[in-house]
Amino acid sequence: MKAEYIDLTDVGTTREVLSSEPPRAVRAAVLAAAVVVAVVAVFLGFLKIEETQSAVGAVTSDEPVRAVMAASSGIVARVEAGDGATVAPGEAVVVLETDQLGDRRDQVASEQRRNEDTLEGYRRLRAAADLGTNPFDPAAESLFYYELEKYREELAKAEAAAQIDYETNVSSEVAARASLTASEASVAKLGKREEELNRLAQTIRSGTAFSSADSYCQALYQSYRAGRPKPGGDNAGVTAAYDADFIVQVETQIASVDAQRDEYGKEISALRAQLEATSTPTVSEPRSYVTAQFMLSISSAEQQLHQRQVELSLEASSLDFEIARATLAAPVAGVVDLTLSLREGDRVEAGQEVFLVVPEGGGSVRAQVAMRPEMAVNLAEGSEITCELPEIPGLGTNGTRCRVDRIAAAARATEEGQAYYVVDLRVETPAAARADSTAPSVVPGVPVTVTVATRQVTVLRWLGEKVGLVDKP
């Protein structure tokens, strides 16, 4: 390969090289670039940008969310108000099956009506004893018709026979005294029950434990405990209302028991009067003896019916109470938030939270956010800032605005010593979002993100702070 060498004569001396000038086009380009840099530097020296910071909070409510528990176990019959539905106070939300309870309640009511009709028949029978005719229909009122006929047959036999069997008299008197003894025992039992019911009401008022030998009162207390919401926190008002309602139920039963005791007292007085009026028959007074026996038999039958009515009344009160508890209603006006995804046929247990009612706030949504001091210092009551509710369609990144309601007067501090202010906001929801019935309910706890402008700074200063040439204030 042939070697090639540079001819130094073609290069020129150092002075010639240094004294040479670049082409005109290059010099013009360099000058233009310098001018552009200078203009940009001046522009950036005056151009300002806005720095923002974000904070995350949560939706709150002016009123506590009301949790509704199942007072008793049961099967869901209907869901009257679905998730997100608006309800009025007392409006049914979930209804448990009460078919068996309702059927039994109808049976009890039917038997009570029949017993009342029978008692009315006995009162008419008593009044008809001295009549010469029989006022009862032998087809529709056969019991009383034939009782009166039998009584008159006995009177006829008594007129014909001077002597009445002594043992029959003794047997009737013994039966009447047994009925009297049973009635007095029932009065005593009702008295004890009234004492236990009064003690139960006092126990609920004082919040102490209750134990009773009366199985009915003990079962009533267990029912109260099973359906009682957990005390404390936001449930304080719900628990107090539940206790008050239950005390009213207990006091109603106390009044019923007291009325039953009075009724028993009247019947006992009538039995004693009849026993005192009854004496060993003689030949001269067979009619008085037969009439006394007849009246005693009526009193004994009436007493048994009254005792049965007492039992039915207590059972009816218990059934009414259970049926009423099967309807889970909204305690306040608001929006339903179903805790459980319920369908017809699902089972709920006593004491289980079934749904929440978020009290209405007049169409507004409120939120609370913890902000750093540099954010809070730029705000005042009434200030408008950008906010987002990412979990709610229509309230996400679409320019939703929040208005400041209140800023805490004093700062608080986290465990790490970071200062912050609590700021209350009102979310101004767009009309389209409010009209969207398919959107999830805005309930307390839904996250809220707010953005606040903290300062304005020139671009040059901002760049200088970023690269460390300028200290941040």
Short mmCIF file of C-alpha atoms in Angstrom, two decimals:
data_model
loop_
_atom_site.label_atom_id
_atom_site.label_comp_id
_atom_site.label_asym_id
_atom_site.label_seq_id
_atom_site.Cartn_x
_atom_site.Cartn_y
_atom_site.Cartn_z
CA MET A 1 0.00 0.00 0.00
CA LYS A 2 1.38 3.41 -0.89
CA ALA A 3 1.86 5.82 1.98
CA GLU A 4 0.16 9.21 1.71
CA TYR A 5 1.26 12.35 3.53
CA ILE A 6 -0.41 15.71 4.19
CA ASP A 7 1.26 18.62 2.53
CA LEU A 8 1.82 21.23 5.23
CA THR A 9 1.70 23.96 2.64
CA ASP A 10 -2.00 23.28 2.24
CA VAL A 11 -2.74 23.83 5.95
CA GLY A 12 -1.25 27.19 6.51
CA THR A 13 0.33 28.69 9.56
CA THR A 14 -1.30 28.88 13.01
CA ARG A 15 -1.86 32.62 12.62
CA GLU A 16 -3.61 32.10 9.36
CA VAL A 17 -5.92 29.50 10.87
CA LEU A 18 -6.78 31.70 13.88
CA SER A 19 -7.36 34.76 11.80
CA SER A 20 -9.72 32.96 9.48
CA GLU A 21 -13.53 33.70 9.91
CA PRO A 22 -16.48 31.23 9.82
CA PRO A 23 -18.90 31.51 6.97
CA ARG A 24 -21.58 34.27 7.13
CA ALA A 25 -24.47 31.78 7.44
CA VAL A 26 -22.99 30.20 10.53
CA ARG A 27 -22.50 33.54 12.22
CA ALA A 28 -26.11 34.52 11.50
CA ALA A 29 -27.43 31.26 12.98
CA VAL A 30 -25.41 31.69 16.17
CA LEU A 31 -26.64 35.26 16.58
CA ALA A 32 -30.27 34.23 16.06
CA ALA A 33 -29.93 31.46 18.66
CA ALA A 34 -28.49 33.90 21.17
CA VAL A 35 -31.39 36.31 20.61
CA VAL A 36 -33.96 33.49 21.06
CA VAL A 37 -32.31 32.37 24.31
CA ALA A 38 -32.34 35.93 25.62
CA VAL A 39 -36.02 36.43 24.71
CA VAL A 40 -37.00 33.11 26.28
CA ALA A 41 -35.04 33.96 29.44
CA VAL A 42 -36.82 37.31 29.74
CA PHE A 43 -40.24 35.65 29.06
CA LEU A 44 -39.65 32.95 31.64
CA GLY A 45 -38.55 35.59 34.09
CA PHE A 46 -42.05 37.08 33.99
CA LEU A 47 -44.21 33.99 33.23
CA LYS A 48 -45.81 32.56 36.39
CA ILE A 49 -47.16 29.12 37.07
CA GLU A 50 -49.50 27.94 39.84
CA GLU A 51 -48.36 25.27 42.29
CA THR A 52 -51.08 23.00 43.74
CA GLN A 53 -51.28 20.36 46.44
CA SER A 54 -53.82 17.61 46.93
CA ALA A 55 -55.38 16.11 50.07
CA VAL A 56 -57.69 13.16 50.59
CA GLY A 57 -60.71 13.12 52.93
CA ALA A 58 -64.07 11.40 53.18
CA VAL A 59 -67.80 12.12 52.85
CA THR A 60 -69.51 12.86 56.16
CA SER A 61 -73.09 13.41 57.30
CA ASP A 62 -74.79 16.02 59.46
CA GLU A 63 -76.70 13.19 61.13
CA PRO A 64 -75.30 9.78 62.11
CA VAL A 65 -75.97 6.90 59.75
CA ARG A 66 -78.70 4.72 61.27
CA ALA A 67 -78.03 1.00 61.27
CA VAL A 68 -81.06 -1.31 61.37
CA MET A 69 -80.64 -4.78 62.90
CA ALA A 70 -82.87 -7.81 62.58
CA ALA A 71 -84.79 -8.03 65.87
CA SER A 72 -85.39 -11.75 65.32
CA SER A 73 -84.22 -14.48 62.99
CA GLY A 74 -86.31 -15.16 59.91
CA ILE A 75 -86.63 -15.60 56.16
CA VAL A 76 -86.84 -12.58 53.85
CA ALA A 77 -90.31 -12.29 52.36
CA ARG A 78 -89.86 -8.99 50.48
CA VAL A 79 -87.28 -6.27 49.95
CA GLU A 80 -89.50 -3.19 49.74
CA ALA A 81 -86.71 -0.62 49.18
CA GLY A 82 -83.56 -1.46 47.24
CA ASP A 83 -80.04 -0.14 47.56
CA GLY A 84 -80.00 3.63 46.95
CA ALA A 85 -83.76 4.07 47.38
CA THR A 86 -85.04 7.13 49.23
CA VAL A 87 -87.35 6.26 52.13
CA ALA A 88 -89.51 8.13 54.63
CA PRO A 89 -89.44 7.53 58.42
CA GLY A 90 -91.22 4.29 59.26
CA GLU A 91 -91.27 3.07 55.64
CA ALA A 92 -90.71 -0.68 55.33
CA VAL A 93 -87.39 -1.67 53.78
CA VAL A 94 -87.15 -5.43 54.45
CA VAL A 95 -90.05 -7.65 55.53
CA LEU A 96 -89.47 -11.09 57.02
CA GLU A 97 -91.92 -13.95 56.62
CA THR A 98 -94.74 -13.91 59.16
CA ASP A 99 -97.12 -16.37 57.52
CA GLN A 100 -97.04 -18.85 60.40
CA LEU A 101 -97.24 -16.08 63.00
CA GLY A 102 -100.10 -14.44 61.08
CA ASP A 103 -102.00 -17.70 60.75
CA ARG A 104 -101.67 -18.36 64.46
CA ARG A 105 -102.68 -14.75 65.23
CA ASP A 106 -105.83 -15.21 63.14
CA GLN A 107 -106.60 -18.44 65.00
CA VAL A 108 -106.17 -16.69 68.35
CA ALA A 109 -108.40 -13.79 67.28
CA SER A 110 -111.05 -16.22 66.02
CA GLU A 111 -111.04 -18.14 69.29
CA GLN A 112 -111.24 -14.89 71.27
CA ARG A 113 -114.32 -13.84 69.28
CA ARG A 114 -115.96 -17.22 69.82
CA ASN A 115 -115.26 -17.03 73.54
CA GLU A 116 -116.74 -13.52 73.73
CA ASP A 117 -119.87 -14.73 71.96
CA THR A 118 -120.08 -17.65 74.40
CA LEU A 119 -119.69 -15.34 77.41
CA GLU A 120 -122.46 -13.13 76.06
CA GLY A 121 -124.59 -16.25 75.67
CA TYR A 122 -123.99 -17.19 79.33
CA ARG A 123 -125.02 -13.67 80.43
CA ARG A 124 -128.27 -14.06 78.47
CA LEU A 125 -128.73 -17.56 79.89
CA ARG A 126 -128.42 -16.21 83.43
CA ALA A 127 -131.06 -13.57 82.70
CA ALA A 128 -133.36 -16.15 81.04
CA ALA A 129 -133.51 -18.41 84.10
CA ASP A 130 -136.59 -16.59 85.43
CA LEU A 131 -138.35 -16.30 82.08
CA GLY A 132 -141.17 -18.53 81.10
CA THR A 133 -139.93 -18.90 77.51
CA ASN A 134 -136.69 -19.96 75.86
CA PRO A 135 -135.19 -16.98 73.89
CA PHE A 136 -132.40 -19.04 72.23
CA ASP A 137 -132.43 -20.37 68.68
CA PRO A 138 -132.17 -24.18 68.91
CA ALA A 139 -130.18 -24.31 65.64
CA ALA A 140 -127.79 -21.37 66.00
CA GLU A 141 -127.58 -21.33 69.82
CA SER A 142 -128.11 -24.97 70.65
CA LEU A 143 -125.74 -24.94 73.65
CA PHE A 144 -127.72 -22.33 75.54
CA TYR A 145 -131.09 -23.52 74.31
CA TYR A 146 -130.57 -27.03 75.70
CA GLU A 147 -128.87 -25.73 78.88
CA LEU A 148 -131.98 -23.71 79.67
CA GLU A 149 -134.23 -26.64 78.80
CA LYS A 150 -132.18 -28.88 81.04
CA TYR A 151 -132.42 -26.39 83.88
CA ARG A 152 -136.18 -26.30 83.57
CA GLU A 153 -136.34 -30.07 83.50
CA GLU A 154 -134.37 -30.10 86.73
CA LEU A 155 -136.76 -27.61 88.22
CA ALA A 156 -139.65 -29.87 87.26
CA LYS A 157 -137.95 -32.85 88.90
CA ALA A 158 -137.22 -30.76 91.99
CA GLU A 159 -140.86 -29.80 92.26
CA ALA A 160 -141.82 -33.48 92.04
CA ALA A 161 -139.10 -34.78 94.31
CA ALA A 162 -138.82 -33.30 97.76
CA GLN A 163 -135.32 -34.51 98.31
CA ILE A 164 -132.23 -33.65 96.22
CA ASP A 165 -129.32 -36.02 96.27
CA TYR A 166 -126.93 -34.67 98.89
CA GLU A 167 -123.83 -35.96 97.14
CA THR A 168 -124.78 -34.16 93.95
CA ASN A 169 -124.96 -30.97 95.98
CA VAL A 170 -121.62 -31.64 97.60
CA SER A 171 -120.06 -32.44 94.23
CA SER A 172 -121.31 -29.20 92.71
CA GLU A 173 -120.14 -27.19 95.68
CA VAL A 174 -116.74 -28.87 95.60
CA ALA A 175 -116.44 -28.08 91.88
CA ALA A 176 -117.34 -24.45 92.54
CA ARG A 177 -114.82 -24.22 95.36
CA ALA A 178 -112.19 -25.82 93.13
CA SER A 179 -112.95 -23.23 90.48
CA LEU A 180 -112.68 -20.51 93.14
CA THR A 181 -109.33 -21.88 94.28
CA ALA A 182 -108.06 -22.01 90.69
CA SER A 183 -109.17 -18.42 90.13
CA GLU A 184 -107.44 -17.21 93.28
CA ALA A 185 -104.28 -19.02 92.19
CA SER A 186 -104.52 -17.34 88.79
CA VAL A 187 -104.83 -13.93 90.44
CA ALA A 188 -101.75 -14.66 92.53
CA LYS A 189 -99.84 -15.79 89.44
CA LEU A 190 -100.86 -12.65 87.55
CA GLY A 191 -99.73 -10.55 90.50
CA LYS A 192 -96.30 -12.13 90.43
CA ARG A 193 -96.10 -11.68 86.67
CA GLU A 194 -96.98 -7.99 87.02
CA GLU A 195 -94.19 -7.62 89.60
CA GLU A 196 -91.70 -9.30 87.25
CA LEU A 197 -92.80 -7.14 84.29
CA ASN A 198 -92.36 -4.00 86.40
CA ARG A 199 -88.91 -5.23 87.43
CA LEU A 200 -88.05 -5.93 83.76
CA ALA A 201 -89.03 -2.38 82.76
CA GLN A 202 -86.89 -0.96 85.58
CA THR A 203 -83.99 -3.19 84.54
CA ILE A 204 -84.12 -1.87 80.96
CA ARG A 205 -84.19 1.72 82.23
CA SER A 206 -81.17 1.16 84.51
CA GLY A 207 -79.24 -0.99 82.02
CA THR A 208 -78.66 -3.82 84.52
CA ALA A 209 -78.98 -7.57 83.99
CA PHE A 210 -82.30 -9.34 84.49
CA SER A 211 -83.15 -12.87 85.58
CA SER A 212 -86.58 -14.20 86.49
CA ALA A 213 -88.19 -17.47 87.47
CA ASP A 214 -91.16 -16.42 85.31
CA SER A 215 -90.40 -18.12 81.98
CA TYR A 216 -92.48 -15.63 80.00
CA CYS A 217 -90.67 -12.58 81.47
CA GLN A 218 -87.31 -14.27 81.01
CA ALA A 219 -88.12 -15.06 77.35
CA LEU A 220 -89.28 -11.45 76.85
CA TYR A 221 -85.94 -10.22 78.21
CA GLN A 222 -84.00 -12.60 75.95
CA SER A 223 -85.99 -11.26 72.98
CA TYR A 224 -85.11 -7.72 74.06
CA ARG A 225 -81.41 -8.56 74.27
CA ALA A 226 -81.38 -10.34 70.91
CA GLY A 227 -82.88 -7.40 69.03
CA ARG A 228 -81.07 -4.60 70.86
CA PRO A 229 -78.53 -2.68 68.67
CA LYS A 230 -74.97 -2.52 69.99
CA PRO A 231 -74.63 0.53 72.26
CA GLY A 232 -72.06 3.27 71.85
CA GLY A 233 -70.86 5.51 69.01
CA ASP A 234 -73.35 6.43 66.35
CA ASN A 235 -75.76 3.72 67.65
CA ALA A 236 -76.40 5.57 70.95
CA GLY A 237 -79.59 7.18 69.68
CA VAL A 238 -80.79 3.96 68.02
CA THR A 239 -80.19 1.98 71.24
CA ALA A 240 -82.04 4.52 73.38
CA ALA A 241 -85.01 4.55 70.98
CA TYR A 242 -85.10 0.75 70.95
CA ASP A 243 -85.07 0.63 74.78
CA ALA A 244 -87.88 3.20 74.97
CA ASP A 245 -90.03 1.27 72.49
CA PHE A 246 -89.46 -1.99 74.35
CA ILE A 247 -90.40 -0.39 77.70
CA VAL A 248 -93.68 0.80 76.11
CA GLN A 249 -94.36 -2.81 75.03
CA VAL A 250 -93.67 -4.07 78.57
CA GLU A 251 -95.86 -1.39 80.14
CA THR A 252 -98.69 -2.30 77.74
CA GLN A 253 -98.50 -5.88 78.94
CA ILE A 254 -98.46 -4.69 82.57
CA ALA A 255 -101.69 -2.78 81.93
CA SER A 256 -103.20 -5.87 80.28
CA VAL A 257 -102.26 -8.10 83.22
CA ASP A 258 -103.70 -5.55 85.66
CA ALA A 259 -107.00 -5.49 83.74
CA GLN A 260 -107.11 -9.28 83.77
CA ARG A 261 -106.62 -9.32 87.54
CA ASP A 262 -109.58 -6.97 87.92
CA GLU A 263 -111.71 -9.27 85.78
CA TYR A 264 -110.67 -12.26 87.83
CA GLY A 265 -111.54 -10.34 91.00
CA LYS A 266 -115.08 -9.77 89.77
CA GLU A 267 -115.51 -13.45 88.96
CA ILE A 268 -114.10 -14.50 92.34
CA SER A 269 -116.54 -12.19 94.10
CA ALA A 270 -119.42 -13.70 92.10
CA LEU A 271 -118.28 -17.27 92.96
CA ARG A 272 -118.02 -16.45 96.67
CA ALA A 273 -121.46 -14.86 96.63
CA GLN A 274 -122.86 -17.95 94.93
CA LEU A 275 -121.19 -20.28 97.44
CA GLU A 276 -122.46 -18.24 100.36
CA ALA A 277 -125.96 -18.33 98.89
CA THR A 278 -125.80 -22.12 98.44
CA SER A 279 -127.00 -24.21 101.35
CA THR A 280 -127.96 -27.84 101.92
CA PRO A 281 -131.33 -28.28 100.24
CA THR A 282 -134.48 -29.09 102.10
CA VAL A 283 -137.84 -30.35 100.91
CA SER A 284 -139.29 -26.89 101.26
CA GLU A 285 -136.82 -25.16 98.90
CA PRO A 286 -135.93 -27.44 95.98
CA ARG A 287 -136.28 -24.61 93.44
CA SER A 288 -133.68 -22.42 95.20
CA TYR A 289 -131.24 -25.30 95.31
CA VAL A 290 -131.59 -26.16 91.59
CA THR A 291 -131.30 -22.48 90.64
CA ALA A 292 -128.17 -22.08 92.76
CA GLN A 293 -126.60 -25.13 91.13
CA PHE A 294 -127.54 -23.79 87.72
CA MET A 295 -125.96 -20.39 88.46
CA LEU A 296 -122.85 -22.07 89.88
CA SER A 297 -122.42 -24.10 86.71
CA ILE A 298 -122.73 -20.91 84.63
CA SER A 299 -120.17 -19.10 86.82
CA SER A 300 -117.77 -22.03 86.60
CA ALA A 301 -118.02 -22.11 82.78
CA GLU A 302 -117.58 -18.34 82.60
CA GLN A 303 -114.51 -18.52 84.82
CA GLN A 304 -112.90 -21.12 82.58
CA LEU A 305 -113.60 -18.97 79.54
CA HIS A 306 -112.14 -15.88 81.23
CA GLN A 307 -109.02 -17.82 82.12
CA ARG A 308 -108.71 -18.96 78.52
CA GLN A 309 -109.19 -15.39 77.32
CA VAL A 310 -106.32 -14.28 79.55
CA GLU A 311 -104.05 -16.91 78.00
CA LEU A 312 -105.12 -15.93 74.49
CA SER A 313 -104.62 -12.23 75.21
CA LEU A 314 -101.04 -12.82 76.37
CA GLU A 315 -100.36 -14.99 73.33
CA ALA A 316 -101.87 -12.36 71.01
CA SER A 317 -99.67 -9.64 72.53
CA SER A 318 -96.59 -11.80 72.01
CA LEU A 319 -97.58 -12.59 68.40
CA ASP A 320 -98.31 -8.93 67.61
CA PHE A 321 -94.92 -8.00 69.00
CA GLU A 322 -93.13 -10.62 66.87
CA ILE A 323 -95.07 -9.67 63.73
CA ALA A 324 -94.25 -5.98 64.22
CA ARG A 325 -90.56 -6.82 64.62
CA ALA A 326 -90.60 -8.75 61.33
CA THR A 327 -90.96 -5.47 59.41
CA LEU A 328 -87.61 -3.67 59.33
CA ALA A 329 -88.42 -0.03 58.70
CA ALA A 330 -86.37 3.11 58.14
CA PRO A 331 -85.90 4.98 61.46
CA VAL A 332 -85.38 8.32 59.65
CA ALA A 333 -85.81 9.75 56.17
CA GLY A 334 -82.81 9.06 53.97
CA VAL A 335 -81.16 6.77 51.44
CA VAL A 336 -81.04 2.99 51.91
CA ASP A 337 -77.66 1.26 51.88
CA LEU A 338 -78.21 -2.52 52.06
CA THR A 339 -75.51 -4.10 54.19
CA LEU A 340 -76.47 -7.53 52.84
CA SER A 341 -77.34 -8.45 49.27
CA LEU A 342 -80.76 -9.80 50.16
CA ARG A 343 -83.22 -11.70 48.04
CA GLU A 344 -86.51 -13.36 48.79
CA GLY A 345 -85.85 -16.57 50.71
CA ASP A 346 -82.55 -15.45 52.27
CA ARG A 347 -82.21 -15.90 56.03
CA VAL A 348 -81.15 -13.25 58.52
CA GLU A 349 -80.20 -13.82 62.13
CA ALA A 350 -81.30 -11.89 65.20
CA GLY A 351 -78.98 -8.95 65.86
CA GLN A 352 -77.56 -9.01 62.31
CA GLU A 353 -77.14 -5.63 60.60
CA VAL A 354 -79.42 -5.64 57.56
CA PHE A 355 -79.21 -2.12 56.15
CA LEU A 356 -78.16 1.47 56.82
CA VAL A 357 -80.18 4.62 56.33
CA VAL A 358 -78.08 7.64 55.39
CA PRO A 359 -80.05 10.70 56.54
CA GLU A 360 -81.00 13.14 53.81
CA GLY A 361 -79.01 16.37 53.67
CA GLY A 362 -81.24 18.47 51.46
CA GLY A 363 -79.58 17.24 48.27
CA SER A 364 -76.07 18.24 49.40
CA VAL A 365 -73.04 16.08 50.10
CA ARG A 366 -70.62 17.08 52.82
CA ALA A 367 -67.00 16.06 53.26
CA GLN A 368 -64.17 16.55 55.73
CA VAL A 369 -60.49 16.80 54.70
CA ALA A 370 -57.25 17.15 56.68
CA MET A 371 -55.02 19.78 54.97
CA ARG A 372 -51.46 20.90 55.52
CA PRO A 373 -51.07 24.47 56.80
CA GLU A 374 -49.72 25.71 53.42
CA MET A 375 -53.00 24.50 51.84
CA ALA A 376 -55.38 25.76 54.53
CA VAL A 377 -53.77 29.21 54.70
CA ASN A 378 -54.91 29.91 51.13
CA LEU A 379 -58.58 29.16 51.92
CA ALA A 380 -61.42 31.00 53.61
CA GLU A 381 -65.03 30.13 54.36
CA GLY A 382 -66.88 30.20 51.03
CA SER A 383 -63.77 29.47 48.95
CA GLU A 384 -64.35 27.25 45.93
CA ILE A 385 -61.87 24.48 45.12
CA THR A 386 -61.65 21.49 42.79
CA CYS A 387 -62.66 18.12 44.24
CA GLU A 388 -63.24 14.58 43.01
CA LEU A 389 -65.22 11.55 44.24
CA PRO A 390 -63.55 8.83 42.13
CA GLU A 391 -65.89 6.06 43.28
CA ILE A 392 -69.07 7.90 42.21
CA PRO A 393 -69.88 8.15 38.48
CA GLY A 394 -70.40 11.77 37.49
CA LEU A 395 -68.39 13.09 40.46
CA GLY A 396 -64.94 11.98 39.35
CA THR A 397 -62.51 13.99 37.25
CA ASN A 398 -65.10 16.21 35.63
CA GLY A 399 -64.52 19.49 37.41
CA THR A 400 -66.73 18.91 40.44
CA ARG A 401 -66.47 21.86 42.81
CA CYS A 402 -66.39 21.99 46.60
CA ARG A 403 -67.13 25.02 48.77
CA VAL A 404 -65.44 25.57 52.13
CA ASP A 405 -67.94 25.58 55.01
CA ARG A 406 -65.54 25.79 57.95
CA ILE A 407 -61.82 25.73 58.71
CA ALA A 408 -60.70 24.61 62.16
CA ALA A 409 -59.44 27.52 64.25
CA ALA A 410 -56.42 25.58 65.55
CA ALA A 411 -54.12 23.09 63.89
CA ARG A 412 -53.80 19.50 65.03
CA ALA A 413 -50.80 17.20 64.76
CA THR A 414 -50.31 13.60 63.65
CA GLU A 415 -48.32 11.08 65.67
CA GLU A 416 -45.30 12.01 63.53
CA GLY A 417 -45.71 15.69 64.45
CA GLN A 418 -47.07 16.82 61.06
CA ALA A 419 -49.46 19.76 61.52
CA TYR A 420 -52.83 19.79 59.74
CA TYR A 421 -56.15 21.64 59.75
CA VAL A 422 -59.59 20.01 59.56
CA VAL A 423 -61.62 21.61 56.75
CA ASP A 424 -65.36 20.97 56.25
CA LEU A 425 -66.57 21.12 52.64
CA ARG A 426 -69.88 21.04 50.77
CA VAL A 427 -69.73 19.12 47.48
CA GLU A 428 -71.71 20.92 44.78
CA THR A 429 -72.82 17.90 42.75
CA PRO A 430 -73.66 18.42 39.07
CA ALA A 431 -77.36 18.08 38.17
CA ALA A 432 -76.61 15.12 35.87
CA ALA A 433 -74.99 13.22 38.73
CA ARG A 434 -77.94 13.89 41.05
CA ALA A 435 -80.39 12.71 38.39
CA ASP A 436 -78.50 9.44 37.77
CA SER A 437 -80.61 6.91 39.73
CA THR A 438 -78.17 4.09 38.89
CA ALA A 439 -75.22 5.79 40.55
CA PRO A 440 -74.04 4.37 43.91
CA SER A 441 -75.20 6.16 47.06
CA VAL A 442 -72.89 8.89 48.34
CA VAL A 443 -72.56 7.52 51.86
CA PRO A 444 -70.18 8.54 54.65
CA GLY A 445 -66.72 7.12 54.13
CA VAL A 446 -66.60 7.58 50.35
CA PRO A 447 -63.15 9.12 49.60
CA VAL A 448 -62.86 12.73 48.39
CA THR A 449 -59.75 14.25 46.76
CA VAL A 450 -59.35 18.04 46.77
CA THR A 451 -56.78 20.21 44.95
CA VAL A 452 -55.73 23.61 46.33
CA ALA A 453 -53.46 26.26 44.72
CA THR A 454 -50.69 27.02 47.26
CA ARG A 455 -48.66 29.74 45.46
CA GLN A 456 -47.72 31.38 42.13
CA VAL A 457 -44.04 31.39 41.08
CA THR A 458 -42.11 32.35 37.91
CA VAL A 459 -40.92 29.56 35.68
CA LEU A 460 -37.27 30.59 36.18
CA ARG A 461 -37.58 30.47 39.96
CA TRP A 462 -39.42 27.15 39.78
CA LEU A 463 -36.63 25.70 37.59
CA GLY A 464 -34.02 27.13 39.93
CA GLU A 465 -35.70 25.50 42.93
CA LYS A 466 -35.87 22.19 41.11
CA VAL A 467 -32.13 22.12 40.31
CA GLY A 468 -31.18 23.53 43.71
CA LEU A 469 -29.95 26.95 42.58
CA VAL A 470 -32.69 28.77 44.53
CA ASP A 471 -33.98 27.91 48.02
CA LYS A 472 -37.64 27.25 48.46
CA PRO A 473 -39.47 29.71 50.78
#
